[in-house]
PDB file of C-alpha atoms in Angstrom:
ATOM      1  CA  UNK S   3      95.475 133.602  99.240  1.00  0.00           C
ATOM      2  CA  UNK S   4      97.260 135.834 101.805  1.00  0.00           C
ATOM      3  CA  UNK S   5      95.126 134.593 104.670  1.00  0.00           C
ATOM      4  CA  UNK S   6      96.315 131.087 103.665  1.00  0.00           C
ATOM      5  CA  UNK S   7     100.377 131.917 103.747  1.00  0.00           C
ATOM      6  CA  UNK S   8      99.683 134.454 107.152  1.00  0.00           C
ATOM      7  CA  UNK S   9      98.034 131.277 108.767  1.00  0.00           C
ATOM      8  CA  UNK S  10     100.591 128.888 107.652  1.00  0.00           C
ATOM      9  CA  UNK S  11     102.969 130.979 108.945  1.00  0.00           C
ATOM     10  CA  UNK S  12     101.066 131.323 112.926  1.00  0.00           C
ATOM     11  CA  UNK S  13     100.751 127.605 112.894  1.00  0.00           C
ATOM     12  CA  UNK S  14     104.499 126.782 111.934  1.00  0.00           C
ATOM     13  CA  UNK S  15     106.118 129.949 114.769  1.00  0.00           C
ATOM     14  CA  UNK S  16     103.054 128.018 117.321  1.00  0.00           C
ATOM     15  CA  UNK S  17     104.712 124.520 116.243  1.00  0.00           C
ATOM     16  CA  UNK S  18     108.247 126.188 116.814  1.00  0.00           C
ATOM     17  CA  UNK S  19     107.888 127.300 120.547  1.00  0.00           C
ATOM     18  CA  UNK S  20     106.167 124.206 121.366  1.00  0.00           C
ATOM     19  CA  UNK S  21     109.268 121.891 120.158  1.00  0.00           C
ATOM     20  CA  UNK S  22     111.565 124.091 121.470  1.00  0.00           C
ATOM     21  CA  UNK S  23     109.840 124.557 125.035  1.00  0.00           C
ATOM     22  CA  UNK S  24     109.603 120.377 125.517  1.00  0.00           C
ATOM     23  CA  UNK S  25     113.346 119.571 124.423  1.00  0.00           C
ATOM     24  CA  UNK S  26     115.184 118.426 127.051  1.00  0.00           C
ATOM     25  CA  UNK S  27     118.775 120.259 126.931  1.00  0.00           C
ATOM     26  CA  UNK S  28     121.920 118.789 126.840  1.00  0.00           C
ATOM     27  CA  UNK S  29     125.316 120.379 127.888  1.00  0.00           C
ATOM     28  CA  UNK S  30     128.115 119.368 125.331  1.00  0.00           C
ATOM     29  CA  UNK S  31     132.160 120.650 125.701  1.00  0.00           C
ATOM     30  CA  UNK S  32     133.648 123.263 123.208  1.00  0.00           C
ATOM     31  CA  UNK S  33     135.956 120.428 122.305  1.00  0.00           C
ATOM     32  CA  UNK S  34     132.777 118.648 120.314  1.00  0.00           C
ATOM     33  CA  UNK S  35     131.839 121.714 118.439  1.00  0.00           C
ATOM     34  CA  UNK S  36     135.756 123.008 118.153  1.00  0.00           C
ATOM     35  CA  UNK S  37     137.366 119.934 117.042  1.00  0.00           C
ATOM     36  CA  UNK S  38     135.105 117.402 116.502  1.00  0.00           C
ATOM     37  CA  UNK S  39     132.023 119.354 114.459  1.00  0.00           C
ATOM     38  CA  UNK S  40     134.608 121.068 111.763  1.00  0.00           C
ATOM     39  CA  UNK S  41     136.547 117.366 111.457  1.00  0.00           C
ATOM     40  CA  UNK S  42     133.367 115.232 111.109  1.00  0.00           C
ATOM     41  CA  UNK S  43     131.699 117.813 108.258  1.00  0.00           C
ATOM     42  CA  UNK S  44     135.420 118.245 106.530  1.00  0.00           C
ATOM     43  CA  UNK S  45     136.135 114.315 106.557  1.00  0.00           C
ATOM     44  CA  UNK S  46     132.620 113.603 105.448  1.00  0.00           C
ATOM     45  CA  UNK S  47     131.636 116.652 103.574  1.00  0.00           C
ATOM     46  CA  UNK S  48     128.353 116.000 104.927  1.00  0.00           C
ATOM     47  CA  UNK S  49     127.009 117.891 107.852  1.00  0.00           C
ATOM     48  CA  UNK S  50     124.299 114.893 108.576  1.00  0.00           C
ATOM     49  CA  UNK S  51     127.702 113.303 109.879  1.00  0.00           C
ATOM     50  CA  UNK S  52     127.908 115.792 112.650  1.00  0.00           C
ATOM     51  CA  UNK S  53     124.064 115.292 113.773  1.00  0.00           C
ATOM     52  CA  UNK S  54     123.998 111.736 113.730  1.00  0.00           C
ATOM     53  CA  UNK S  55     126.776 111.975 116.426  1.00  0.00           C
ATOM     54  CA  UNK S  56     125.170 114.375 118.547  1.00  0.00           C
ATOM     55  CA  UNK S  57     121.697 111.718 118.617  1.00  0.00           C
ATOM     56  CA  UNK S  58     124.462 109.416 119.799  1.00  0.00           C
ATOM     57  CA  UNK S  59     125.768 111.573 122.427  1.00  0.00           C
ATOM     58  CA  UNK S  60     122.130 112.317 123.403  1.00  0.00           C
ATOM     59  CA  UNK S  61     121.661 109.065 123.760  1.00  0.00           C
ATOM     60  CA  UNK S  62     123.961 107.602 125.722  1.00  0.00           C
ATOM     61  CA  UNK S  63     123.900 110.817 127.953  1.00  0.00           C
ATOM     62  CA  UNK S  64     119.896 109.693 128.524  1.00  0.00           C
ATOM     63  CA  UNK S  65     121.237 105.822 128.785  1.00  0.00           C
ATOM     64  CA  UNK S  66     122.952 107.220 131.774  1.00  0.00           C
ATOM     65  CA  UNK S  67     120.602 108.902 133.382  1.00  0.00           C
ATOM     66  CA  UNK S  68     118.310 105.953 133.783  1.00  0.00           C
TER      67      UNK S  68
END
């Protein structure tokens, strides 16, 4: 049973690095996460608020780009 969790553990650290080593970065201002993170999650009590806007900024940062 040990073997099992140990090698559940290997594959989800391998799974880690490999997500994190093929996201493409993006740059954001303090103002998002000084002003706008705290006022999105207080407004909305909902943290999912605050993600959902940074896909949007993502997005139309990559919209750009093209």
């Amino acid at each position: 049973m040990t073997g099992i969790i140990v090698a559940d553990w290997v594959v989800y650290v391998i799974l880690t690095i490999i997500v994190i080593m093929t996201t493409r970065q993006s740059t954001l201002d303090a103002y998002v996460f000084e002003v706008l993170m705290p006022d999105l999650i207080g407004h909305d009590r909902r943290p999912a608020a605050f993600i959902v806007y940074l896909f949007l900024l993502h997005s139309t940062e990559t919209l750009g780009r093209d």
